[in-house]
mmCIF file of C-alpha atoms and ligand atoms in Angstrom:
data_model
loop_
_atom_site.group_PDB
_atom_site.id
_atom_site.type_symbol
_atom_site.label_atom_id
_atom_site.label_comp_id
_atom_site.label_asym_id
_atom_site.label_seq_id
_atom_site.Cartn_x
_atom_site.Cartn_y
_atom_site.Cartn_z
ATOM 1 C CA MET A 1 0.000 0.000 0.000
ATOM 2 C CA THR A 2 1.252 3.473 -0.848
ATOM 3 C CA LYS A 3 2.380 5.664 1.976
ATOM 4 C CA ILE A 4 1.659 9.331 1.415
ATOM 5 C CA LEU A 5 4.614 11.099 2.970
ATOM 6 C CA ASN A 6 3.172 13.461 5.493
ATOM 7 C CA ALA A 7 5.531 16.231 6.453
ATOM 8 C CA GLN A 8 3.473 17.470 9.409
ATOM 9 C CA LYS A 9 5.347 15.680 12.194
ATOM 10 C CA PHE A 10 8.745 16.673 10.849
ATOM 11 C CA TYR A 11 7.433 20.186 10.126
ATOM 12 C CA ASP A 12 6.203 20.758 13.692
ATOM 13 C CA GLY A 13 9.388 19.504 15.350
ATOM 14 C CA PHE A 14 11.708 21.348 12.962
ATOM 15 C CA LYS A 15 9.732 24.578 13.252
ATOM 16 C CA ASN A 16 9.842 24.520 17.065
ATOM 17 C CA LYS A 17 13.576 23.849 17.013
ATOM 18 C CA LEU A 18 14.170 26.724 14.589
ATOM 19 C CA LYS A 19 11.958 29.031 16.616
ATOM 20 C CA SER A 20 13.915 28.512 19.821
ATOM 21 C CA GLU A 21 17.217 28.807 17.953
ATOM 22 C CA ILE A 22 16.165 32.092 16.326
ATOM 23 C CA HIS A 23 14.919 33.464 19.645
ATOM 24 C CA SER A 24 18.370 32.888 21.129
ATOM 25 C CA LEU A 25 19.933 35.142 18.452
ATOM 26 C CA PRO A 26 19.789 38.894 17.854
ATOM 27 C CA ILE A 27 17.055 39.900 15.390
ATOM 28 C CA LEU A 28 17.704 38.398 11.957
ATOM 29 C CA ALA A 29 16.480 39.951 8.710
ATOM 30 C CA LEU A 30 15.496 38.290 5.464
ATOM 31 C CA ALA A 31 15.291 40.298 2.242
ATOM 32 C CA SER A 32 13.031 38.669 -0.339
ATOM 33 C CA LEU A 33 13.125 39.995 -3.859
ATOM 34 C CA SER A 34 10.780 39.294 -6.742
ATOM 35 C CA ILE A 35 10.487 40.691 -10.241
ATOM 36 C CA GLY A 36 7.008 40.859 -11.701
ATOM 37 C CA LYS A 37 4.071 38.739 -10.563
ATOM 38 C CA ASN A 38 3.953 34.962 -10.602
ATOM 39 C CA TYR A 39 1.581 32.605 -8.794
ATOM 40 C CA SER A 40 4.059 30.063 -7.353
ATOM 41 C CA CYS A 41 6.405 32.892 -6.368
ATOM 42 C CA GLN A 42 3.558 34.632 -4.529
ATOM 43 C CA VAL A 43 2.741 31.408 -2.662
ATOM 44 C CA TYR A 44 6.400 30.971 -1.648
ATOM 45 C CA ARG A 45 6.732 34.603 -0.530
ATOM 46 C CA ALA A 46 3.523 34.446 1.485
ATOM 47 C CA SER A 47 4.843 31.460 3.402
ATOM 48 C CA GLN A 48 8.204 33.219 3.949
ATOM 49 C CA GLN A 49 6.416 36.246 5.376
ATOM 50 C CA LYS A 50 4.201 34.111 7.637
ATOM 51 C CA LEU A 51 7.162 32.219 9.077
ATOM 52 C CA ALA A 52 9.200 35.414 9.478
ATOM 53 C CA ASP A 53 6.348 36.847 11.573
ATOM 54 C CA GLU A 54 6.134 33.680 13.672
ATOM 55 C CA PHE A 55 9.909 33.553 14.190
ATOM 56 C CA GLY A 56 10.294 37.257 14.899
ATOM 57 C CA VAL A 57 12.542 37.695 11.837
ATOM 58 C CA LYS A 58 12.413 41.033 10.005
ATOM 59 C CA TYR A 59 11.037 40.517 6.519
ATOM 60 C CA LEU A 60 11.969 43.027 3.880
ATOM 61 C CA SER A 61 9.859 42.518 0.791
ATOM 62 C CA VAL A 62 11.367 43.979 -2.383
ATOM 63 C CA GLU A 63 9.010 43.851 -5.343
ATOM 64 C CA LEU A 64 10.384 45.118 -8.629
ATOM 65 C CA SER A 65 8.260 45.639 -11.693
ATOM 66 C CA GLU A 66 8.254 43.133 -14.550
ATOM 67 C CA THR A 67 9.856 45.772 -16.756
ATOM 68 C CA ALA A 68 12.670 46.635 -14.328
ATOM 69 C CA PRO A 69 15.956 46.623 -16.269
ATOM 70 C CA LEU A 70 18.652 44.203 -15.113
ATOM 71 C CA LYS A 71 20.786 47.195 -14.031
ATOM 72 C CA GLU A 72 18.111 48.248 -11.539
ATOM 73 C CA VAL A 73 17.779 44.700 -10.163
ATOM 74 C CA ILE A 74 21.546 44.373 -9.683
ATOM 75 C CA ALA A 75 21.757 47.816 -8.026
ATOM 76 C CA LYS A 76 19.034 46.769 -5.549
ATOM 77 C CA ILE A 77 20.854 43.526 -4.714
ATOM 78 C CA LYS A 78 24.113 45.414 -4.155
ATOM 79 C CA GLU A 79 22.308 47.760 -1.792
ATOM 80 C CA LEU A 80 21.021 44.744 0.184
ATOM 81 C CA ASN A 81 24.521 43.199 0.204
ATOM 82 C CA LYS A 82 25.890 46.325 1.860
ATOM 83 C CA ASP A 83 23.118 46.604 4.434
ATOM 84 C CA LYS A 84 24.517 45.198 7.683
ATOM 85 C CA LYS A 85 21.017 44.667 9.038
ATOM 86 C CA ILE A 86 20.238 42.085 6.327
ATOM 87 C CA THR A 87 21.254 38.522 7.217
ATOM 88 C CA GLY A 88 20.155 36.734 4.038
ATOM 89 C CA ILE A 89 18.801 37.477 0.572
ATOM 90 C CA VAL A 90 16.500 35.384 -1.546
ATOM 91 C CA ALA A 91 15.820 36.283 -5.190
ATOM 92 C CA ASN A 92 12.620 34.423 -5.996
ATOM 93 C CA LYS A 93 12.290 32.703 -9.363
ATOM 94 C CA PRO A 94 10.842 32.847 -11.944
ATOM 95 C CA PHE A 95 12.265 36.008 -13.478
ATOM 96 C CA PRO A 96 10.785 37.720 -16.516
ATOM 97 C CA GLN A 97 12.082 36.632 -19.920
ATOM 98 C CA GLY A 98 15.259 38.395 -20.894
ATOM 99 C CA ILE A 99 16.446 38.777 -17.275
ATOM 100 C CA SER A 100 19.548 36.650 -16.733
ATOM 101 C CA GLU A 101 19.236 34.314 -13.750
ATOM 102 C CA GLU A 102 23.022 33.925 -13.610
ATOM 103 C CA GLU A 103 23.641 37.661 -13.385
ATOM 104 C CA ILE A 104 21.110 38.048 -10.598
ATOM 105 C CA PHE A 105 22.500 35.209 -8.495
ATOM 106 C CA SER A 106 26.093 36.278 -9.164
ATOM 107 C CA ALA A 107 25.258 39.690 -7.691
ATOM 108 C CA ILE A 108 24.200 38.274 -4.297
ATOM 109 C CA ASP A 109 27.010 38.273 -1.720
ATOM 110 C CA TYR A 110 27.863 34.581 -1.242
ATOM 111 C CA ARG A 111 27.623 35.044 2.536
ATOM 112 C CA LYS A 112 23.982 36.170 2.241
ATOM 113 C CA ASP A 113 23.109 33.735 -0.561
ATOM 114 C CA ILE A 114 20.791 31.487 1.468
ATOM 115 C CA GLU A 115 19.492 29.672 -1.617
ATOM 116 C CA GLY A 116 23.024 28.657 -2.574
ATOM 117 C CA MET A 117 22.776 30.058 -6.107
ATOM 118 C CA ASN A 118 25.849 32.287 -6.326
ATOM 119 C CA PRO A 119 28.536 30.701 -8.566
ATOM 120 C CA TYR A 120 30.948 30.557 -5.621
ATOM 121 C CA ASN A 121 28.428 28.574 -3.573
ATOM 122 C CA LEU A 122 27.592 26.365 -6.545
ATOM 123 C CA GLY A 123 31.332 25.676 -6.961
ATOM 124 C CA LEU A 124 31.574 24.626 -3.310
ATOM 125 C CA LEU A 125 28.614 22.309 -3.815
ATOM 126 C CA PHE A 126 30.327 20.884 -6.890
ATOM 127 C CA ILE A 127 33.379 19.874 -4.850
ATOM 128 C CA GLY A 128 31.226 18.532 -2.020
ATOM 129 C CA GLU A 129 31.834 21.334 0.514
ATOM 130 C CA PRO A 130 28.615 23.393 0.300
ATOM 131 C CA LEU A 131 27.989 26.459 2.456
ATOM 132 C CA PHE A 132 24.329 26.755 1.473
ATOM 133 C CA ILE A 133 22.161 24.235 -0.358
ATOM 134 C CA SER A 134 18.916 25.299 -2.042
ATOM 135 C CA PRO A 135 16.069 24.921 0.513
ATOM 136 C CA THR A 136 13.961 23.111 -2.104
ATOM 137 C CA VAL A 137 16.713 20.535 -2.514
ATOM 138 C CA LEU A 138 17.053 20.132 1.270
ATOM 139 C CA SER A 139 13.308 19.569 1.456
ATOM 140 C CA ALA A 140 13.278 16.938 -1.325
ATOM 141 C CA LEU A 141 16.200 15.149 0.366
ATOM 142 C CA GLU A 142 14.385 15.186 3.706
ATOM 143 C CA PHE A 143 11.427 13.376 2.127
ATOM 144 C CA ILE A 144 13.736 10.709 0.719
ATOM 145 C CA LYS A 145 15.229 10.339 4.194
ATOM 146 C CA MET A 146 11.718 9.818 5.646
ATOM 147 C CA THR A 147 11.327 6.685 3.500
ATOM 148 C CA GLY A 148 14.377 5.102 5.159
ATOM 149 C CA ILE A 149 15.581 3.923 1.735
ATOM 150 C CA GLU A 150 19.293 3.229 1.282
ATOM 151 C CA LEU A 151 20.518 5.287 -1.701
ATOM 152 C CA TYR A 152 23.620 3.246 -2.499
ATOM 153 C CA GLY A 153 23.195 1.679 -5.958
ATOM 154 C CA LYS A 154 19.609 2.921 -6.430
ATOM 155 C CA GLU A 155 18.452 4.293 -9.794
ATOM 156 C CA ILE A 156 17.112 7.818 -9.583
ATOM 157 C CA THR A 157 15.503 9.813 -12.366
ATOM 158 C CA ILE A 158 15.365 13.554 -11.920
ATOM 159 C CA VAL A 159 12.983 15.450 -14.181
ATOM 160 C CA GLY A 160 14.221 19.017 -14.612
ATOM 161 C CA PHE A 161 17.754 20.355 -14.950
ATOM 162 C CA SER A 162 17.600 23.764 -13.287
ATOM 163 C CA THR A 163 20.439 25.205 -11.217
ATOM 164 C CA LEU A 164 18.009 25.632 -8.318
ATOM 165 C CA ILE A 165 16.768 22.038 -8.157
ATOM 166 C CA GLY A 166 17.756 19.371 -10.720
ATOM 167 C CA LYS A 167 21.498 20.030 -10.920
ATOM 168 C CA PRO A 168 22.230 20.232 -7.168
ATOM 169 C CA LEU A 169 20.060 17.167 -6.499
ATOM 170 C CA ALA A 170 21.977 15.192 -9.119
ATOM 171 C CA LEU A 171 25.324 16.135 -7.550
ATOM 172 C CA ILE A 172 24.254 15.341 -4.011
ATOM 173 C CA LEU A 173 22.541 12.043 -4.836
ATOM 174 C CA GLY A 174 25.413 10.968 -7.084
ATOM 175 C CA ARG A 175 27.766 11.553 -4.198
ATOM 176 C CA LYS A 176 25.611 9.186 -2.140
ATOM 177 C CA PHE A 177 26.307 6.547 -4.814
ATOM 178 C CA ALA A 178 22.902 6.510 -6.422
ATOM 179 C CA THR A 179 22.887 6.175 -10.216
ATOM 180 C CA VAL A 180 21.288 9.384 -11.413
ATOM 181 C CA ASN A 181 19.562 10.066 -14.733
ATOM 182 C CA ILE A 182 18.899 13.733 -15.416
ATOM 183 C CA THR A 183 16.058 14.405 -17.825
ATOM 184 C CA HIS A 184 14.663 17.642 -19.198
ATOM 185 C CA ILE A 185 12.529 19.130 -21.915
ATOM 186 C CA ALA A 186 14.477 17.431 -24.710
ATOM 187 C CA THR A 187 13.957 14.010 -23.065
ATOM 188 C CA PHE A 188 10.238 14.732 -23.117
ATOM 189 C CA GLU A 189 10.237 15.994 -26.683
ATOM 190 C CA SER A 190 12.138 12.940 -27.889
ATOM 191 C CA LYS A 191 9.457 10.826 -26.126
ATOM 192 C CA ARG A 192 12.089 9.146 -23.936
ATOM 193 C CA LEU A 193 10.784 10.463 -20.610
ATOM 194 C CA PRO A 194 8.576 7.405 -19.834
ATOM 195 C CA PHE A 195 11.610 5.142 -20.424
ATOM 196 C CA TYR A 196 13.757 6.954 -17.854
ATOM 197 C CA VAL A 197 10.897 7.206 -15.371
ATOM 198 C CA LYS A 198 9.922 3.554 -15.568
ATOM 199 C CA ASN A 199 13.411 2.281 -14.735
ATOM 200 C CA ALA A 200 13.794 4.406 -11.641
ATOM 201 C CA ASP A 201 13.574 3.332 -7.990
ATOM 202 C CA ILE A 202 13.122 7.005 -7.090
ATOM 203 C CA VAL A 203 11.594 9.679 -9.332
ATOM 204 C CA ILE A 204 12.026 13.334 -8.421
ATOM 205 C CA SER A 205 10.156 15.732 -10.639
ATOM 206 C CA ALA A 206 10.802 19.476 -10.829
ATOM 207 C CA ALA A 207 9.596 20.443 -14.284
ATOM 208 C CA GLY A 208 6.651 22.673 -13.387
ATOM 209 C CA ARG A 209 4.319 20.836 -15.809
ATOM 210 C CA PRO A 210 1.047 19.812 -14.125
ATOM 211 C CA ASN A 211 0.408 16.036 -14.182
ATOM 212 C CA LEU A 212 3.285 15.437 -16.596
ATOM 213 C CA ILE A 213 4.216 12.056 -15.135
ATOM 214 C CA LYS A 214 1.594 9.321 -15.351
ATOM 215 C CA GLY A 215 1.221 6.429 -12.946
ATOM 216 C CA ALA A 216 1.516 4.009 -15.877
ATOM 217 C CA TRP A 217 5.112 5.170 -16.412
ATOM 218 C CA LEU A 218 6.185 4.311 -12.870
ATOM 219 C CA LYS A 219 7.810 1.128 -11.616
ATOM 220 C CA LYS A 220 5.785 -0.612 -8.898
ATOM 221 C CA GLY A 221 7.120 0.325 -5.470
ATOM 222 C CA VAL A 222 8.762 3.539 -6.657
ATOM 223 C CA VAL A 223 9.421 6.523 -4.385
ATOM 224 C CA ALA A 224 7.762 9.523 -6.079
ATOM 225 C CA ILE A 225 8.942 12.951 -4.942
ATOM 226 C CA ASP A 226 7.018 15.797 -6.523
ATOM 227 C CA VAL A 227 8.689 19.205 -6.403
ATOM 228 C CA GLY A 228 6.580 20.806 -9.134
ATOM 229 C CA ILE A 229 3.954 23.381 -8.281
ATOM 230 C CA GLY A 230 1.425 24.170 -10.970
ATOM 231 C CA ARG A 231 -2.232 24.964 -11.426
ATOM 232 C CA LYS A 232 -4.828 22.888 -13.191
ATOM 233 C CA ASP A 233 -8.541 23.727 -13.191
ATOM 234 C CA SER A 234 -7.797 26.314 -10.485
ATOM 235 C CA LYS A 235 -6.296 23.622 -8.201
ATOM 236 C CA ILE A 236 -2.659 23.426 -7.102
ATOM 237 C CA VAL A 237 -1.117 20.260 -8.528
ATOM 238 C CA GLY A 238 2.327 18.793 -8.955
ATOM 239 C CA ASP A 239 4.150 17.264 -11.921
ATOM 240 C CA ILE A 240 3.161 13.730 -10.941
ATOM 241 C CA GLU A 241 -0.419 12.663 -11.629
ATOM 242 C CA PHE A 242 -1.337 11.846 -8.052
ATOM 243 C CA GLU A 243 -4.311 9.480 -8.494
ATOM 244 C CA SER A 244 -2.597 7.104 -10.916
ATOM 245 C CA ALA A 245 0.854 7.372 -9.276
ATOM 246 C CA ASN A 246 -0.616 6.630 -5.869
ATOM 247 C CA LYS A 247 -1.557 3.141 -7.133
ATOM 248 C CA LYS A 248 2.033 2.308 -8.105
ATOM 249 C CA ALA A 249 4.267 4.048 -5.587
ATOM 250 C CA ALA A 250 5.539 2.746 -2.258
ATOM 251 C CA PHE A 251 5.921 6.359 -1.123
ATOM 252 C CA ILE A 252 4.586 9.553 -2.642
ATOM 253 C CA THR A 253 4.642 13.235 -1.695
ATOM 254 C CA PRO A 254 1.409 15.211 -2.061
ATOM 255 C CA VAL A 255 1.067 18.646 -3.678
ATOM 256 C CA PRO A 256 0.266 20.840 -1.847
ATOM 257 C CA GLY A 257 1.521 19.783 1.587
ATOM 258 C CA GLY A 258 4.673 18.005 0.413
ATOM 259 C CA VAL A 259 8.067 19.357 -0.653
ATOM 260 C CA GLY A 260 6.814 22.957 -0.734
ATOM 261 C CA LYS A 261 5.739 22.767 2.890
ATOM 262 C CA LEU A 262 9.282 22.241 4.148
ATOM 263 C CA THR A 263 11.073 24.513 1.672
ATOM 264 C CA SER A 264 10.395 27.734 3.566
ATOM 265 C CA LEU A 265 11.533 26.166 6.843
ATOM 266 C CA PHE A 266 14.840 25.185 5.255
ATOM 267 C CA LEU A 267 15.187 28.754 3.993
ATOM 268 C CA PHE A 268 15.090 29.940 7.611
ATOM 269 C CA LYS A 269 17.537 27.221 8.626
ATOM 270 C CA ASN A 270 19.916 28.628 6.010
ATOM 271 C CA LEU A 271 19.260 32.125 7.369
ATOM 272 C CA VAL A 272 20.331 30.965 10.836
ATOM 273 C CA ASP A 273 23.422 29.334 9.298
ATOM 274 C CA ALA A 274 24.232 32.599 7.485
ATOM 275 C CA TYR A 275 24.112 34.447 10.787
ATOM 276 C CA ARG A 276 26.175 31.839 12.622
ATOM 277 C CA LYS A 277 28.816 31.770 9.884
ATOM 278 C CA TYR A 278 29.092 35.453 9.081
ATOM 279 C CA GLU A 279 26.867 37.369 11.514
ATOM 280 C CA ASN A 280 25.483 40.318 9.619
ATOM 281 C CA VAL A 281 28.295 41.241 7.199
HETATM 282 P P1 NAD B 1 12.918 25.949 -14.393
HETATM 283 O O1 NAD B 1 11.940 26.447 -15.395
HETATM 284 O O2 NAD B 1 14.155 26.705 -14.121
HETATM 285 O O3 NAD B 1 13.373 24.477 -14.828
HETATM 286 C C1 NAD B 1 12.457 23.539 -15.296
HETATM 287 C C2 NAD B 1 13.196 22.326 -15.824
HETATM 288 O O4 NAD B 1 12.218 21.362 -16.229
HETATM 289 C C3 NAD B 1 14.074 22.594 -17.054
HETATM 290 O O5 NAD B 1 15.291 21.882 -16.936
HETATM 291 C C4 NAD B 1 13.248 22.030 -18.229
HETATM 292 O O6 NAD B 1 14.057 21.530 -19.279
HETATM 293 C C5 NAD B 1 12.472 20.917 -17.553
HETATM 294 N N1 NAD B 1 11.192 20.658 -18.198
HETATM 295 C C6 NAD B 1 10.249 21.548 -18.564
HETATM 296 N N2 NAD B 1 9.222 20.920 -19.170
HETATM 297 C C7 NAD B 1 9.523 19.609 -19.182
HETATM 298 C C8 NAD B 1 8.869 18.445 -19.676
HETATM 299 N N3 NAD B 1 7.687 18.512 -20.299
HETATM 300 N N4 NAD B 1 9.470 17.249 -19.510
HETATM 301 C C9 NAD B 1 10.678 17.159 -18.890
HETATM 302 N N5 NAD B 1 11.343 18.227 -18.399
HETATM 303 C C10 NAD B 1 10.768 19.421 -18.545
HETATM 304 O O7 NAD B 1 12.061 25.710 -13.079
HETATM 305 P P2 NAD B 1 12.521 25.549 -11.524
HETATM 306 O O8 NAD B 1 12.796 26.851 -10.927
HETATM 307 O O9 NAD B 1 13.543 24.476 -11.431
HETATM 308 O O10 NAD B 1 11.136 25.020 -10.899
HETATM 309 C C11 NAD B 1 10.582 23.806 -11.323
HETATM 310 C C12 NAD B 1 9.247 23.561 -10.614
HETATM 311 O O11 NAD B 1 9.476 23.459 -9.211
HETATM 312 C C13 NAD B 1 8.212 24.683 -10.773
HETATM 313 O O12 NAD B 1 6.927 24.092 -10.792
HETATM 314 C C14 NAD B 1 8.366 25.491 -9.511
HETATM 315 O O13 NAD B 1 7.176 26.189 -9.169
HETATM 316 C C15 NAD B 1 8.628 24.373 -8.530
HETATM 317 N N6 NAD B 1 9.294 24.786 -7.291
HETATM 318 C C16 NAD B 1 8.859 24.158 -6.184
HETATM 319 C C17 NAD B 1 9.440 24.443 -4.979
HETATM 320 C C18 NAD B 1 8.960 23.684 -3.764
HETATM 321 O O14 NAD B 1 9.369 24.026 -2.675
HETATM 322 N N7 NAD B 1 8.124 22.670 -3.937
HETATM 323 C C19 NAD B 1 10.456 25.392 -4.892
HETATM 324 C C20 NAD B 1 10.912 26.008 -6.067
HETATM 325 C C21 NAD B 1 10.322 25.673 -7.275
#
């Protein structure tokens, strides 16, 4: 029978631990930047703000217009870098077309880069010595841990090759001696996605395509970790078609209430780490 991985118990314990840790520190401040309006970004920011209020962390919301030129975005980030009151900065994806993700993340001071997206931090992750790992990745890994499954020698298919999710997951899981297949839009377009999904012991999807992955593609007893957040018929859904996947999987994460639920908590864990490592630089 499928076990729907319920994050609530972990969530409650982790949140209480973070709360007491944050209360033992001077007031921390999180700057959260977005460019233009996007549904999943708004959901993520709302949960950041809610937790900041609960934790007593200052939350500085920076909302730039969709038409803001890159120069203006970079200037704002540099201002936040210099502000000694700011402990950590998150630049929330997605960005409008034509705005370079790399340039934005490169502008964030690596000591305040609590999503681990600055090239320096990505380089440290590459060599296995990360300072900050993307909170989404930490959340997905936590769900795998909840299953108790030994990763050594397992076959894992990751759907999505972004610097925020797919790439760091592949590096981390490869280092744990899983055999990792990374798939992306071209795998889908060449109709090879079902092949890679059906051979996997663990499928992690972060494509942002509602109900992309069908239960019929999955191996019986698979662990299905759904990172995607999308909307279908005005409902929030993931990349993995829940009803059909639920019949095949040994473990599955729901959307909403799965990976996304823990992501914001891990963001605050990284904020605490930023303070402990660098105080407010
Ligand atoms: P992105 O657009 O940067 O990357 C998407 C990746 O998916 C790309 O590599 C692309 O090639 C691949 N892809 C797109 N369509 C595909 C298809 N049909 N088949 C196979 N691969 C396909 O996006 P991102 O920032 O990595 O976010 C991905 C998803 O994760 C989004 O739904 C986003 O909202 C969600 N997200 C969730 C959390 C969370 O906490 N649950 C956090 C951040 C992002």
